[in-house]
PDB file of C-alpha atoms in Angstrom:
ATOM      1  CA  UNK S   2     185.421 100.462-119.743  1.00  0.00           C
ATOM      2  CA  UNK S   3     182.762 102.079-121.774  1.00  0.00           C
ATOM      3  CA  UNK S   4     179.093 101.262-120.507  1.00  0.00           C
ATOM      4  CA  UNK S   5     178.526  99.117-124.452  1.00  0.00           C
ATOM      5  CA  UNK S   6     181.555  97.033-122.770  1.00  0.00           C
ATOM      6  CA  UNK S   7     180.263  96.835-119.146  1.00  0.00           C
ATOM      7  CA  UNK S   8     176.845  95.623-120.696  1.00  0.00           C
ATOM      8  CA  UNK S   9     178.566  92.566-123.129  1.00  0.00           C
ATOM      9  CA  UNK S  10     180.723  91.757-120.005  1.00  0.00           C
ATOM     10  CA  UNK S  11     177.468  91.270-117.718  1.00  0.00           C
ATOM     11  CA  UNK S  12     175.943  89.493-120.090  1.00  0.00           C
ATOM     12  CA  UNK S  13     178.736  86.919-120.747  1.00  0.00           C
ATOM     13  CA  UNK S  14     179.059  86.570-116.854  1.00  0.00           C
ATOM     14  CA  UNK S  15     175.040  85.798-116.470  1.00  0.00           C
ATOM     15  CA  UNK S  16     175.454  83.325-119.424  1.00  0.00           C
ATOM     16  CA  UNK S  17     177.727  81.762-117.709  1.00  0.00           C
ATOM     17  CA  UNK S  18     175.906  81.567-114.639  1.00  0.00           C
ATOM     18  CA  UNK S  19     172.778  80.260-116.448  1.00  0.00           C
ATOM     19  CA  UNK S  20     174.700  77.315-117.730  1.00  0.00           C
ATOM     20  CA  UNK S  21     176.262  76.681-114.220  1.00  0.00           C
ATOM     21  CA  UNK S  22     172.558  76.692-112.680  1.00  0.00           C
ATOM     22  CA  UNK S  23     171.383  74.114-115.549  1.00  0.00           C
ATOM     23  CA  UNK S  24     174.156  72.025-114.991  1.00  0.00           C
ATOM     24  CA  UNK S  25     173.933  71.551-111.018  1.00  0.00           C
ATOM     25  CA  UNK S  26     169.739  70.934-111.767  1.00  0.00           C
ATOM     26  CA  UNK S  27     171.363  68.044-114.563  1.00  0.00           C
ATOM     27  CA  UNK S  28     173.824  66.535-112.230  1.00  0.00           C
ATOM     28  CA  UNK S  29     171.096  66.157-109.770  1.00  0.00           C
ATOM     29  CA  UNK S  30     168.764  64.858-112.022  1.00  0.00           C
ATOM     30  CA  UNK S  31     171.215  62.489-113.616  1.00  0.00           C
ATOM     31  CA  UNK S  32     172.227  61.225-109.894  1.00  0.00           C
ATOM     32  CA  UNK S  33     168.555  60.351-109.418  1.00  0.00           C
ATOM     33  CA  UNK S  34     168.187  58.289-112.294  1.00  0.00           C
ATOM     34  CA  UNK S  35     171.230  56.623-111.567  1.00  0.00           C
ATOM     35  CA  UNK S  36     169.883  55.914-108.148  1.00  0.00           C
ATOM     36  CA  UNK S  37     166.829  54.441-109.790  1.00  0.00           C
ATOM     37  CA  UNK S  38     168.448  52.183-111.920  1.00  0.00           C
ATOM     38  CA  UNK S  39     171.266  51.058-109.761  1.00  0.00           C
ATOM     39  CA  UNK S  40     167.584  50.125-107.091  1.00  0.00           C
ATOM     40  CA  UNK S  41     165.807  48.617-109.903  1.00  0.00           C
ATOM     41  CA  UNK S  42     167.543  45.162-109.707  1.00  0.00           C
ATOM     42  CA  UNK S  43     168.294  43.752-106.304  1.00  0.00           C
ATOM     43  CA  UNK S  44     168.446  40.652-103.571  1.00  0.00           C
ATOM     44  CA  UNK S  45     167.870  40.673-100.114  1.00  0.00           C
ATOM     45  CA  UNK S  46     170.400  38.067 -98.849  1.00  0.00           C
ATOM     46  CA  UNK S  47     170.232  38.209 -95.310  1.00  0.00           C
ATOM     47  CA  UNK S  48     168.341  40.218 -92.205  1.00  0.00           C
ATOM     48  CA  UNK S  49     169.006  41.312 -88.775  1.00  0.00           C
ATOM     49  CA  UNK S  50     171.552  42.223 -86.599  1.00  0.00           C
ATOM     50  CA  UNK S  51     174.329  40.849 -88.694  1.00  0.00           C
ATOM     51  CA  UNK S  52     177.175  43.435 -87.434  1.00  0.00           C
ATOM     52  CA  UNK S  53     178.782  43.200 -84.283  1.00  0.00           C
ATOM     53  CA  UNK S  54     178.622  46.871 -83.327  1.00  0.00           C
ATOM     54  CA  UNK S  55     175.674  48.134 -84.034  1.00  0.00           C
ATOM     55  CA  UNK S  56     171.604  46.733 -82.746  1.00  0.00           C
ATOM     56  CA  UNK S  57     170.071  47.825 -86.134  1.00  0.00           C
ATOM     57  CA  UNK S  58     168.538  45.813 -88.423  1.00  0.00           C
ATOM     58  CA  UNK S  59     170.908  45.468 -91.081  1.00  0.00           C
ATOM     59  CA  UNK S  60     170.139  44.327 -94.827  1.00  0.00           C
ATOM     60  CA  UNK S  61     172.906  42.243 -96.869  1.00  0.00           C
ATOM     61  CA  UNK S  62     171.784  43.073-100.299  1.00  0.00           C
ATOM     62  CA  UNK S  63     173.131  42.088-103.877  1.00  0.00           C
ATOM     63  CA  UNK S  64     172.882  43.850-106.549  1.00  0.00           C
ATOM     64  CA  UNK S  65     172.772  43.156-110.297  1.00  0.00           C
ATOM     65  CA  UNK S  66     173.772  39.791-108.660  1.00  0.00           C
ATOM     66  CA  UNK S  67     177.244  41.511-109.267  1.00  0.00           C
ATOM     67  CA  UNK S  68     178.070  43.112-105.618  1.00  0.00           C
ATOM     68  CA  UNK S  69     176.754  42.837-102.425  1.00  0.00           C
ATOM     69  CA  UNK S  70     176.279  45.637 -99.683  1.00  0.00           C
ATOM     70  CA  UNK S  71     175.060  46.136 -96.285  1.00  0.00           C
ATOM     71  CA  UNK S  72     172.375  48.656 -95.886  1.00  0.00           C
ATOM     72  CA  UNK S  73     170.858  50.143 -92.833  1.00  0.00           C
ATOM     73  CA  UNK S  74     167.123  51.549 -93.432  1.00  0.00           C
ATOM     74  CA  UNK S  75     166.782  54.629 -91.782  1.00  0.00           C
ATOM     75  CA  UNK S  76     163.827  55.073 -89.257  1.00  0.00           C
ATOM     76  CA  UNK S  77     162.947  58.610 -89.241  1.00  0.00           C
ATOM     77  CA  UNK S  78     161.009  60.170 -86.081  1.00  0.00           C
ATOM     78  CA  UNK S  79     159.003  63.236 -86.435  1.00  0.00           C
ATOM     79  CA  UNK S  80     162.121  65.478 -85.096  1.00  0.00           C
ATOM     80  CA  UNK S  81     164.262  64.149 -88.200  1.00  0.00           C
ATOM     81  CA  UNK S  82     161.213  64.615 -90.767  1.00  0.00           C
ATOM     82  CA  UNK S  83     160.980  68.281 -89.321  1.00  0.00           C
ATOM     83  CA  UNK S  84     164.869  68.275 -89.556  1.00  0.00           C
ATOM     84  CA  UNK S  85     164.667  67.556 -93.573  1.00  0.00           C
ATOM     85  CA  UNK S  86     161.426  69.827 -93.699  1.00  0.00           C
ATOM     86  CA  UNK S  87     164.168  72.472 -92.698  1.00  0.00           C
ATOM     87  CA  UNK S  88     167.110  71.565 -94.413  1.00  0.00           C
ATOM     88  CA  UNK S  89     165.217  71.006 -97.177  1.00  0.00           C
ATOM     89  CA  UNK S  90     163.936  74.637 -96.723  1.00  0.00           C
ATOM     90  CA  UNK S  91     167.930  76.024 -96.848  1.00  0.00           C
ATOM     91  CA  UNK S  92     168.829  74.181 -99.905  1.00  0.00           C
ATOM     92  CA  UNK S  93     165.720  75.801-102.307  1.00  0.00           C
ATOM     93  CA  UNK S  94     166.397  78.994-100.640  1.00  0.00           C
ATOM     94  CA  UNK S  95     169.634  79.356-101.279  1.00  0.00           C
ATOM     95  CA  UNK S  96     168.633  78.282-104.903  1.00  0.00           C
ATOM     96  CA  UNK S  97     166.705  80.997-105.228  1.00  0.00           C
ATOM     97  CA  UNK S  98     168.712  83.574-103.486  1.00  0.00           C
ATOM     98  CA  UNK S  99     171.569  82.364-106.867  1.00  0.00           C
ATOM     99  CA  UNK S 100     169.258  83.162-109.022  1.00  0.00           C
ATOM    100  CA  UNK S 101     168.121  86.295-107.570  1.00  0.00           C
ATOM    101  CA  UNK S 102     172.138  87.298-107.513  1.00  0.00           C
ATOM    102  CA  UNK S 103     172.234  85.846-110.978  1.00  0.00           C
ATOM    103  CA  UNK S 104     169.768  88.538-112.878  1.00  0.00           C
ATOM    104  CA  UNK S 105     172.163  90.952-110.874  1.00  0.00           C
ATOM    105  CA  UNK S 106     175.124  89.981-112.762  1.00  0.00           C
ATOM    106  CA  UNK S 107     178.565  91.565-112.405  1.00  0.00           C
ATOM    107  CA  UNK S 108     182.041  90.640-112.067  1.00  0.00           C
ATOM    108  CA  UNK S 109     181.668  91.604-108.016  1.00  0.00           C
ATOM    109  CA  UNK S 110     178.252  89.298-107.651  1.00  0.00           C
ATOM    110  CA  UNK S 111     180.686  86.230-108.585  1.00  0.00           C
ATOM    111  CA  UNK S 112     181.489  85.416-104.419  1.00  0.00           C
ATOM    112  CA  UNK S 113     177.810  85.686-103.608  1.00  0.00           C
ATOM    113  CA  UNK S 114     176.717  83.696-106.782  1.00  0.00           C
ATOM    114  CA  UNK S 115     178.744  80.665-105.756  1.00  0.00           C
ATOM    115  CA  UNK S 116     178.362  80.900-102.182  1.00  0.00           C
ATOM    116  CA  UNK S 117     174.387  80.445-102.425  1.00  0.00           C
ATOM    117  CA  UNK S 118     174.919  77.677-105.269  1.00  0.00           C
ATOM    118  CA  UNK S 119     177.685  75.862-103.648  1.00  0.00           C
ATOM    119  CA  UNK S 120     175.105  75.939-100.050  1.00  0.00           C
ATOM    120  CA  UNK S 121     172.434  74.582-102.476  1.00  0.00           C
ATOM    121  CA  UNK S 122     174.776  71.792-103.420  1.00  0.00           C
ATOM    122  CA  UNK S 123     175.797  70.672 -99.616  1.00  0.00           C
ATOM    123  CA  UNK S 124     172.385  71.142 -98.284  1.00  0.00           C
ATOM    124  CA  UNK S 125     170.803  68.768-101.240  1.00  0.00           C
ATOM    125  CA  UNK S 126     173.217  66.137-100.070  1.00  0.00           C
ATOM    126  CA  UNK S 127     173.203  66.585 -96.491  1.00  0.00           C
ATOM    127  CA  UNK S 128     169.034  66.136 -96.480  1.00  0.00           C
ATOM    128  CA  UNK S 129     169.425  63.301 -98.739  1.00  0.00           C
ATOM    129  CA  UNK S 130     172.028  61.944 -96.001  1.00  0.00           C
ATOM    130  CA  UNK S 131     169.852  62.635 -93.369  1.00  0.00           C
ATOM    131  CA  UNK S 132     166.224  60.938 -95.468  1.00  0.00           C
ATOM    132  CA  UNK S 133     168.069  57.888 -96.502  1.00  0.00           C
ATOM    133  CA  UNK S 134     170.867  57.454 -93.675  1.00  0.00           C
ATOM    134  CA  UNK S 135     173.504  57.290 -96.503  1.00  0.00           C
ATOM    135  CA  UNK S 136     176.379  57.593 -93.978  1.00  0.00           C
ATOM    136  CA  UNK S 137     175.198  54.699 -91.669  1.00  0.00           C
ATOM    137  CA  UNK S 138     175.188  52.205 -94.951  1.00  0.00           C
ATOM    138  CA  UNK S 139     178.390  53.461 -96.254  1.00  0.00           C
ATOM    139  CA  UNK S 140     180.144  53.240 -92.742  1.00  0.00           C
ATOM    140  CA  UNK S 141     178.885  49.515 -92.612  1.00  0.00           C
ATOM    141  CA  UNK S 142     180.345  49.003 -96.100  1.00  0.00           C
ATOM    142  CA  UNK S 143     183.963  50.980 -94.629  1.00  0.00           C
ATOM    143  CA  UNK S 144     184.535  48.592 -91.487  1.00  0.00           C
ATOM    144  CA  UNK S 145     188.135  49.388 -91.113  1.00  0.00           C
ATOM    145  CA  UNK S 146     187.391  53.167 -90.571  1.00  0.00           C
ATOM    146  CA  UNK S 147     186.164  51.466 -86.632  1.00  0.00           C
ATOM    147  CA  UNK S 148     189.334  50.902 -86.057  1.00  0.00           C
ATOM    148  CA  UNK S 149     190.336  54.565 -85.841  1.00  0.00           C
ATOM    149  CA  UNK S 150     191.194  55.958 -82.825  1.00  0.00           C
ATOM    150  CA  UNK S 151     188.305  57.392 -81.128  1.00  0.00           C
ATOM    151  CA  UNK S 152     186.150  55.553 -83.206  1.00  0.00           C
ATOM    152  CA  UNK S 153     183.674  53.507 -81.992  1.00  0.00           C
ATOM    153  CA  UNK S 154     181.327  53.120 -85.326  1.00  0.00           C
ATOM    154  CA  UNK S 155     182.260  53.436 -88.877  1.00  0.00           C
ATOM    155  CA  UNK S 156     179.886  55.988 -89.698  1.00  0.00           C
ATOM    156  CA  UNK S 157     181.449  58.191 -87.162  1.00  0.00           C
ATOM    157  CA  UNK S 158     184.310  58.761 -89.723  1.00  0.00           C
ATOM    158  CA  UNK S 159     182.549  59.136 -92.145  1.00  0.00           C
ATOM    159  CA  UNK S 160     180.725  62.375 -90.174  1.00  0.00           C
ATOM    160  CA  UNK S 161     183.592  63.629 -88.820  1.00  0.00           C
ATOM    161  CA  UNK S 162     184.684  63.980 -92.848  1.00  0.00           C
ATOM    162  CA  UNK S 163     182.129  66.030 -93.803  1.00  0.00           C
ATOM    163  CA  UNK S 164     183.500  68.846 -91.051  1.00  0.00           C
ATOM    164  CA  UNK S 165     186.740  69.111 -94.024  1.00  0.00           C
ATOM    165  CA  UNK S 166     184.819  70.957 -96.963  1.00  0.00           C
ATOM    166  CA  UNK S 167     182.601  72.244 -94.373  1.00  0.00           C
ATOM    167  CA  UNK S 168     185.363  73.995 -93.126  1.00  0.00           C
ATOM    168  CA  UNK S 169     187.102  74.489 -96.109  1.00  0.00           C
ATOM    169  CA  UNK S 170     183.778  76.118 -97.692  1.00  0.00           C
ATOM    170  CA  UNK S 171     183.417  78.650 -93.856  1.00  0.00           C
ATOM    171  CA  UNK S 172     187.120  80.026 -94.696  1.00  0.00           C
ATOM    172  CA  UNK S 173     186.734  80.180 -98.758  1.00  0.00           C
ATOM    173  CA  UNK S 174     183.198  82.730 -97.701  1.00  0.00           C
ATOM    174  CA  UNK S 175     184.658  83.884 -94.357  1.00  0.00           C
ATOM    175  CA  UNK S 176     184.336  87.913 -95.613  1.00  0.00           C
ATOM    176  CA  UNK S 177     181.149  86.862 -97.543  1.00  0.00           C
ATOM    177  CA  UNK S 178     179.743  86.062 -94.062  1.00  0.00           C
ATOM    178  CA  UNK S 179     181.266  88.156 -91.555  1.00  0.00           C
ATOM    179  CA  UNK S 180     179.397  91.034 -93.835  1.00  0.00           C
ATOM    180  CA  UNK S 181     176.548  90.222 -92.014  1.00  0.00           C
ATOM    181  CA  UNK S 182     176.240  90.026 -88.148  1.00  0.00           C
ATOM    182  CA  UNK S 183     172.969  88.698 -87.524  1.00  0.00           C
ATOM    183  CA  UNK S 184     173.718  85.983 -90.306  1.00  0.00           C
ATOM    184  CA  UNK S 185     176.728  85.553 -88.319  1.00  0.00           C
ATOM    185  CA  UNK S 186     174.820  85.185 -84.631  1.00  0.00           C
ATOM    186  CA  UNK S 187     171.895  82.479 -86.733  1.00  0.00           C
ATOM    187  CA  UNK S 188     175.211  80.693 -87.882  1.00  0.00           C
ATOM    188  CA  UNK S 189     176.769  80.646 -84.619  1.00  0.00           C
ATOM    189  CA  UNK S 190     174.349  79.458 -82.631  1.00  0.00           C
ATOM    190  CA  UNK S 191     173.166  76.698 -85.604  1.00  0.00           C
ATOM    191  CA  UNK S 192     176.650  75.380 -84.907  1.00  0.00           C
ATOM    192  CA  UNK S 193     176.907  75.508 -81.525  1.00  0.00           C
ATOM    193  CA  UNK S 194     173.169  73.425 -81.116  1.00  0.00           C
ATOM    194  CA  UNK S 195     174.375  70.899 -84.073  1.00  0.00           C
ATOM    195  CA  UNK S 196     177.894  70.731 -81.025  1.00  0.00           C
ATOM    196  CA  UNK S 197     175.840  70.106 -78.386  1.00  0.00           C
ATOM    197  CA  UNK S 198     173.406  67.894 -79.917  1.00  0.00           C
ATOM    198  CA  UNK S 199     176.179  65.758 -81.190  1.00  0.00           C
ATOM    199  CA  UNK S 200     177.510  65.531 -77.602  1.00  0.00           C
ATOM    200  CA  UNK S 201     173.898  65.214 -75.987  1.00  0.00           C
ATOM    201  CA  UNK S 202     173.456  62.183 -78.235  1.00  0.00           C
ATOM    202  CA  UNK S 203     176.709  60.193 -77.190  1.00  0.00           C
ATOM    203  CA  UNK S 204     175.717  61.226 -73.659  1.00  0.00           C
ATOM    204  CA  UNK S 205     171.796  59.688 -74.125  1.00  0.00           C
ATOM    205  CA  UNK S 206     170.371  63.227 -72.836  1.00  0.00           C
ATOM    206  CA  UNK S 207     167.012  63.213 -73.043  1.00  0.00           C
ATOM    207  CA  UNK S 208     165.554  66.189 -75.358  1.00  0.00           C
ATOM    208  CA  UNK S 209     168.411  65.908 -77.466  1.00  0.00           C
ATOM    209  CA  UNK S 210     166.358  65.398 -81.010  1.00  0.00           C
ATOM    210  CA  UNK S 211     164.878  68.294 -80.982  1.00  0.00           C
ATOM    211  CA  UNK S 212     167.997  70.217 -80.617  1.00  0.00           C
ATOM    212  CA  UNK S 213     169.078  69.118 -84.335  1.00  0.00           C
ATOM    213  CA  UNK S 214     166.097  70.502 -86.414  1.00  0.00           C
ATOM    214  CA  UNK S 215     166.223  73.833 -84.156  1.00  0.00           C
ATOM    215  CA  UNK S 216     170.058  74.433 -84.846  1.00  0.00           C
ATOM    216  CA  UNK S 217     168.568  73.832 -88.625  1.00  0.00           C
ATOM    217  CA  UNK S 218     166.487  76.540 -87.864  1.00  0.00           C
ATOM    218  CA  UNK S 219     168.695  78.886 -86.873  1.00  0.00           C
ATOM    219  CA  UNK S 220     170.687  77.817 -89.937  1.00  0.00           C
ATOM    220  CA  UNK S 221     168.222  78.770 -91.922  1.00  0.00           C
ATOM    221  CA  UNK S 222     167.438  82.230 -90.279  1.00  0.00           C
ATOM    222  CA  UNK S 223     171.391  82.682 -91.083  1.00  0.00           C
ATOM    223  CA  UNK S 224     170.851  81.833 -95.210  1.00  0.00           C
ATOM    224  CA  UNK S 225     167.813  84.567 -95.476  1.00  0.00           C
ATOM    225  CA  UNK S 226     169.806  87.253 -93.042  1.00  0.00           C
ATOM    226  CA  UNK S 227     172.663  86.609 -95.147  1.00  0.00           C
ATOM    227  CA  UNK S 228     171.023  86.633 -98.669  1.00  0.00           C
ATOM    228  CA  UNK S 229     168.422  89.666 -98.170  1.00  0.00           C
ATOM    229  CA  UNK S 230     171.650  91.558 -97.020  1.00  0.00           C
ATOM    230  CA  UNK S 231     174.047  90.690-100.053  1.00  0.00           C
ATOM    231  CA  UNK S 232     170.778  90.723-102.824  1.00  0.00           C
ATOM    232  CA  UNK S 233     170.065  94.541-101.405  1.00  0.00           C
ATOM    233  CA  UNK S 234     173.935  95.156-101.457  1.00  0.00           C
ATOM    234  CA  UNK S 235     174.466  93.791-105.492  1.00  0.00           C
ATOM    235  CA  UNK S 236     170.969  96.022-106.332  1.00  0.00           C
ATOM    236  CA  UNK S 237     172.743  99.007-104.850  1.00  0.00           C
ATOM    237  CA  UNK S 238     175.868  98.526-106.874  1.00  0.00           C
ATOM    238  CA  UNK S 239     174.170  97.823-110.218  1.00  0.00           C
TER     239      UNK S 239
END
Protein backbone atom coordinates (compact mmCIF):
# COMPACT_ATOMS: atom_id res chain seq x y z
CA UNK A 1 0.00 0.00 0.00
CA UNK A 2 1.37 3.29 -1.06
CA UNK A 3 2.05 5.76 1.96
CA UNK A 4 -1.19 8.37 0.16
CA UNK A 5 -3.20 4.97 1.00
CA UNK A 6 -1.70 4.17 4.46
CA UNK A 7 -2.49 7.92 5.38
CA UNK A 8 -6.56 7.81 4.10
CA UNK A 9 -6.67 4.36 5.87
CA UNK A 10 -5.43 5.94 9.33
CA UNK A 11 -7.50 8.52 9.02
CA UNK A 12 -10.76 6.56 8.39
CA UNK A 13 -9.71 4.25 11.38
CA UNK A 14 -9.23 7.49 13.86
CA UNK A 15 -12.64 8.75 12.52
CA UNK A 16 -13.98 5.95 13.49
CA UNK A 17 -12.55 5.90 16.77
CA UNK A 18 -13.59 9.54 17.41
CA UNK A 19 -17.19 8.65 16.87
CA UNK A 20 -16.85 5.50 19.12
CA UNK A 21 -15.33 7.84 22.00
CA UNK A 22 -18.39 10.41 21.50
CA UNK A 23 -20.76 7.81 21.59
CA UNK A 24 -19.65 5.93 24.95
CA UNK A 25 -19.41 9.91 26.58
CA UNK A 26 -23.44 10.07 24.99
CA UNK A 27 -24.55 6.79 26.33
CA UNK A 28 -23.28 7.82 29.63
CA UNK A 29 -24.68 11.02 29.56
CA UNK A 30 -28.01 9.84 28.28
CA UNK A 31 -28.02 7.05 31.23
CA UNK A 32 -27.69 9.95 33.68
CA UNK A 33 -30.50 11.82 32.57
CA UNK A 34 -32.50 8.90 32.48
CA UNK A 35 -31.52 8.27 36.04
CA UNK A 36 -32.67 11.76 36.84
CA UNK A 37 -35.88 11.56 35.48
CA UNK A 38 -36.81 8.06 36.35
CA UNK A 39 -35.71 9.81 40.50
CA UNK A 40 -37.65 12.84 39.84
CA UNK A 41 -41.10 11.35 40.75
CA UNK A 42 -41.29 8.96 43.64
CA UNK A 43 -43.09 7.47 47.06
CA UNK A 44 -41.64 6.15 49.96
CA UNK A 45 -44.15 3.40 50.94
CA UNK A 46 -42.66 1.68 53.67
CA UNK A 47 -39.24 1.61 56.01
CA UNK A 48 -37.16 -0.79 57.84
CA UNK A 49 -36.19 -4.12 57.93
CA UNK A 50 -38.90 -5.35 55.67
CA UNK A 51 -36.85 -8.49 54.16
CA UNK A 52 -36.31 -11.51 55.95
CA UNK A 53 -32.63 -11.97 55.10
CA UNK A 54 -31.01 -9.12 55.35
CA UNK A 55 -30.75 -6.30 58.83
CA UNK A 56 -30.64 -3.25 56.45
CA UNK A 57 -32.89 -0.69 56.30
CA UNK A 58 -34.79 -1.30 53.33
CA UNK A 59 -37.00 1.35 51.33
CA UNK A 60 -40.32 0.12 49.43
CA UNK A 61 -40.57 2.85 46.94
CA UNK A 62 -43.12 3.61 44.03
CA UNK A 63 -42.47 5.18 41.30
CA UNK A 64 -44.45 7.26 38.79
CA UNK A 65 -47.10 5.64 41.10
CA UNK A 66 -46.68 2.96 38.27
CA UNK A 67 -44.11 0.30 39.96
CA UNK A 68 -42.83 -0.25 43.14
CA UNK A 69 -39.20 -1.36 44.20
CA UNK A 70 -37.18 -2.12 47.14
CA UNK A 71 -34.10 -0.11 47.55
CA UNK A 72 -31.25 -0.46 49.91
CA UNK A 73 -29.26 3.00 50.54
CA UNK A 74 -25.81 2.34 50.58
CA UNK A 75 -23.73 3.52 53.67
CA UNK A 76 -20.34 4.17 52.50
CA UNK A 77 -17.28 4.12 55.11
CA UNK A 78 -14.16 5.94 54.38
CA UNK A 79 -12.46 2.52 52.97
CA UNK A 80 -15.34 2.37 50.20
CA UNK A 81 -15.10 6.30 49.43
CA UNK A 82 -11.23 5.64 49.00
CA UNK A 83 -12.31 2.46 47.03
CA UNK A 84 -14.39 4.75 44.37
CA UNK A 85 -11.58 7.52 44.74
CA UNK A 86 -9.55 4.59 43.06
CA UNK A 87 -11.75 3.02 40.80
CA UNK A 88 -12.79 6.09 39.81
CA UNK A 89 -9.05 6.85 39.11
CA UNK A 90 -8.88 3.48 36.56
CA UNK A 91 -11.88 4.37 34.63
CA UNK A 92 -10.53 8.24 33.49
CA UNK A 93 -7.24 6.70 33.02
CA UNK A 94 -7.98 4.27 30.88
CA UNK A 95 -10.02 7.06 29.05
CA UNK A 96 -7.23 8.80 28.46
CA UNK A 97 -4.79 6.11 27.72
CA UNK A 98 -7.86 5.49 24.36
CA UNK A 99 -7.35 8.56 23.41
CA UNK A 100 -3.72 8.69 23.64
CA UNK A 101 -3.83 5.21 21.39
CA UNK A 102 -6.44 6.99 19.34
CA UNK A 103 -4.11 10.02 17.81
CA UNK A 104 -1.82 6.86 17.16
CA UNK A 105 -4.14 5.36 14.79
CA UNK A 106 -3.48 2.21 12.77
CA UNK A 107 -5.06 -0.90 11.85
CA UNK A 108 -2.61 -2.74 14.69
CA UNK A 109 -3.66 0.04 17.57
CA UNK A 110 -7.37 -1.47 17.12
CA UNK A 111 -6.76 -4.32 20.31
CA UNK A 112 -5.27 -1.62 22.50
CA UNK A 113 -7.95 1.03 21.46
CA UNK A 114 -10.79 -1.16 22.68
CA UNK A 115 -9.16 -2.72 25.49
CA UNK A 116 -8.64 0.80 27.33
CA UNK A 117 -12.30 1.92 26.15
CA UNK A 118 -14.03 -1.24 26.94
CA UNK A 119 -11.97 -0.94 30.85
CA UNK A 120 -13.40 2.64 30.82
CA UNK A 121 -16.84 1.22 30.28
CA UNK A 122 -16.69 -1.62 33.23
CA UNK A 123 -14.91 0.57 35.60
CA UNK A 124 -17.72 3.53 35.13
CA UNK A 125 -20.25 0.93 36.10
CA UNK A 126 -18.52 -0.95 38.65
CA UNK A 127 -17.85 2.60 40.77
CA UNK A 128 -21.32 3.53 40.14
CA UNK A 129 -22.18 -0.09 41.65
CA UNK A 130 -20.03 0.36 44.35
CA UNK A 131 -21.40 4.59 45.18
CA UNK A 132 -24.98 3.64 44.91
CA UNK A 133 -25.03 -0.21 45.98
CA UNK A 134 -26.90 -0.96 42.68
CA UNK A 135 -26.43 -4.74 43.15
CA UNK A 136 -27.86 -4.88 46.77
CA UNK A 137 -31.30 -3.08 45.38
CA UNK A 138 -31.48 -5.15 42.34
CA UNK A 139 -30.82 -8.48 44.33
CA UNK A 140 -33.78 -7.39 46.68
CA UNK A 141 -35.90 -6.78 43.56
CA UNK A 142 -34.51 -10.69 42.14
CA UNK A 143 -35.63 -12.76 45.36
CA UNK A 144 -35.70 -16.04 43.64
CA UNK A 145 -31.93 -15.79 42.69
CA UNK A 146 -31.68 -16.77 47.04
CA UNK A 147 -32.78 -19.75 46.28
CA UNK A 148 -29.68 -20.81 44.34
CA UNK A 149 -27.54 -23.16 45.63
CA UNK A 150 -24.89 -21.63 47.61
CA UNK A 151 -26.76 -18.66 47.84
CA UNK A 152 -27.50 -17.14 50.82
CA UNK A 153 -28.48 -13.38 49.52
CA UNK A 154 -29.75 -12.32 46.23
CA UNK A 155 -27.17 -9.93 45.54
CA UNK A 156 -24.67 -12.65 45.78
CA UNK A 157 -25.84 -13.75 42.25
CA UNK A 158 -25.95 -10.99 41.03
CA UNK A 159 -21.86 -10.56 41.92
CA UNK A 160 -20.97 -13.74 41.08
CA UNK A 161 -22.43 -12.56 37.34
CA UNK A 162 -20.30 -9.94 36.86
CA UNK A 163 -17.11 -12.62 37.07
CA UNK A 164 -18.81 -13.83 33.18
CA UNK A 165 -17.76 -10.70 30.99
CA UNK A 166 -15.08 -10.20 33.41
CA UNK A 167 -13.76 -13.25 32.31
CA UNK A 168 -14.87 -13.18 29.01
CA UNK A 169 -13.15 -9.56 28.59
CA UNK A 170 -9.38 -11.33 30.56
CA UNK A 171 -9.40 -14.07 27.59
CA UNK A 172 -10.67 -11.62 24.59
CA UNK A 173 -7.10 -9.23 25.88
CA UNK A 174 -5.20 -12.26 27.25
CA UNK A 175 -1.99 -11.43 24.62
CA UNK A 176 -2.83 -7.67 25.08
CA UNK A 177 -1.90 -8.28 28.76
CA UNK A 178 0.51 -10.95 29.04
CA UNK A 179 2.72 -8.24 26.86
CA UNK A 180 3.39 -6.75 29.92
CA UNK A 181 4.73 -8.51 33.12
CA UNK A 182 4.61 -6.02 35.69
CA UNK A 183 0.96 -5.13 34.44
CA UNK A 184 0.55 -8.72 34.77
CA UNK A 185 2.07 -9.03 38.64
CA UNK A 186 -0.38 -5.36 39.59
CA UNK A 187 -3.24 -7.54 37.98
CA UNK A 188 -2.47 -10.57 39.79
CA UNK A 189 -2.18 -9.53 42.96
CA UNK A 190 -5.45 -6.89 42.46
CA UNK A 191 -7.25 -10.19 41.99
CA UNK A 192 -5.95 -12.19 44.41
CA UNK A 193 -6.71 -9.17 47.37
CA UNK A 194 -10.37 -8.58 45.69
CA UNK A 195 -10.28 -13.17 46.48
CA UNK A 196 -9.34 -12.79 49.73
CA UNK A 197 -11.26 -9.86 50.67
CA UNK A 198 -14.35 -11.49 49.38
CA UNK A 199 -13.56 -14.50 51.62
CA UNK A 200 -12.33 -12.27 54.66
CA UNK A 201 -15.75 -10.64 54.50
CA UNK A 202 -17.97 -13.90 54.70
CA UNK A 203 -15.49 -14.94 57.40
CA UNK A 204 -16.03 -11.32 59.53
CA UNK A 205 -12.03 -10.87 59.58
CA UNK A 206 -11.26 -7.91 60.97
CA UNK A 207 -9.09 -5.53 58.53
CA UNK A 208 -10.85 -6.84 55.73
CA UNK A 209 -12.10 -3.22 54.19
CA UNK A 210 -9.12 -2.05 53.59
CA UNK A 211 -8.07 -4.95 51.57
CA UNK A 212 -10.70 -3.89 48.72
CA UNK A 213 -9.47 -0.29 47.87
CA UNK A 214 -5.70 -1.67 48.05
CA UNK A 215 -6.39 -4.59 45.49
CA UNK A 216 -7.95 -1.32 43.55
CA UNK A 217 -4.72 -0.02 43.87
CA UNK A 218 -2.82 -2.48 42.56
CA UNK A 219 -5.42 -2.54 39.78
CA UNK A 220 -4.67 0.58 38.96
CA UNK A 221 -0.77 0.30 39.03
CA UNK A 222 -1.68 -2.66 36.39
CA UNK A 223 -3.83 -0.01 33.86
CA UNK A 224 -0.71 2.64 33.82
CA UNK A 225 2.08 -0.40 33.57
CA UNK A 226 0.00 -1.71 30.93
CA UNK A 227 -0.87 1.54 28.97
CA UNK A 228 2.69 3.41 29.19
CA UNK A 229 3.98 0.01 27.74
CA UNK A 230 1.47 -0.41 24.70
CA UNK A 231 1.31 3.82 24.07
CA UNK A 232 5.43 3.59 23.77
CA UNK A 233 4.97 0.31 21.67
CA UNK A 234 2.12 2.01 18.95
CA UNK A 235 4.69 5.37 18.91
CA UNK A 236 7.45 3.00 17.89
CA UNK A 237 5.48 1.42 15.12
CA UNK A 238 4.04 4.64 13.65
Amino acid sequence: MTATGNTAQANKVNRTRIFILLGVVVILVALAIFAGIFLSDYEVLKKGKLLPYTDGIIYKVRFHDTFTLFLEPEELSFSDLLNIFVMTGIGFTAFTFSIVIDSLATETNQERFWFFILMFVGMSFLTADEALGLHESLGHNLQFLGRLPFIKHPDDAIILSYGIPAAAFLFLFRHFILAERRALLFFGLGFCLFLVSGMSDALAIPFEELLEPLASVFIYSGVVSLGLHHVHSAMNNR
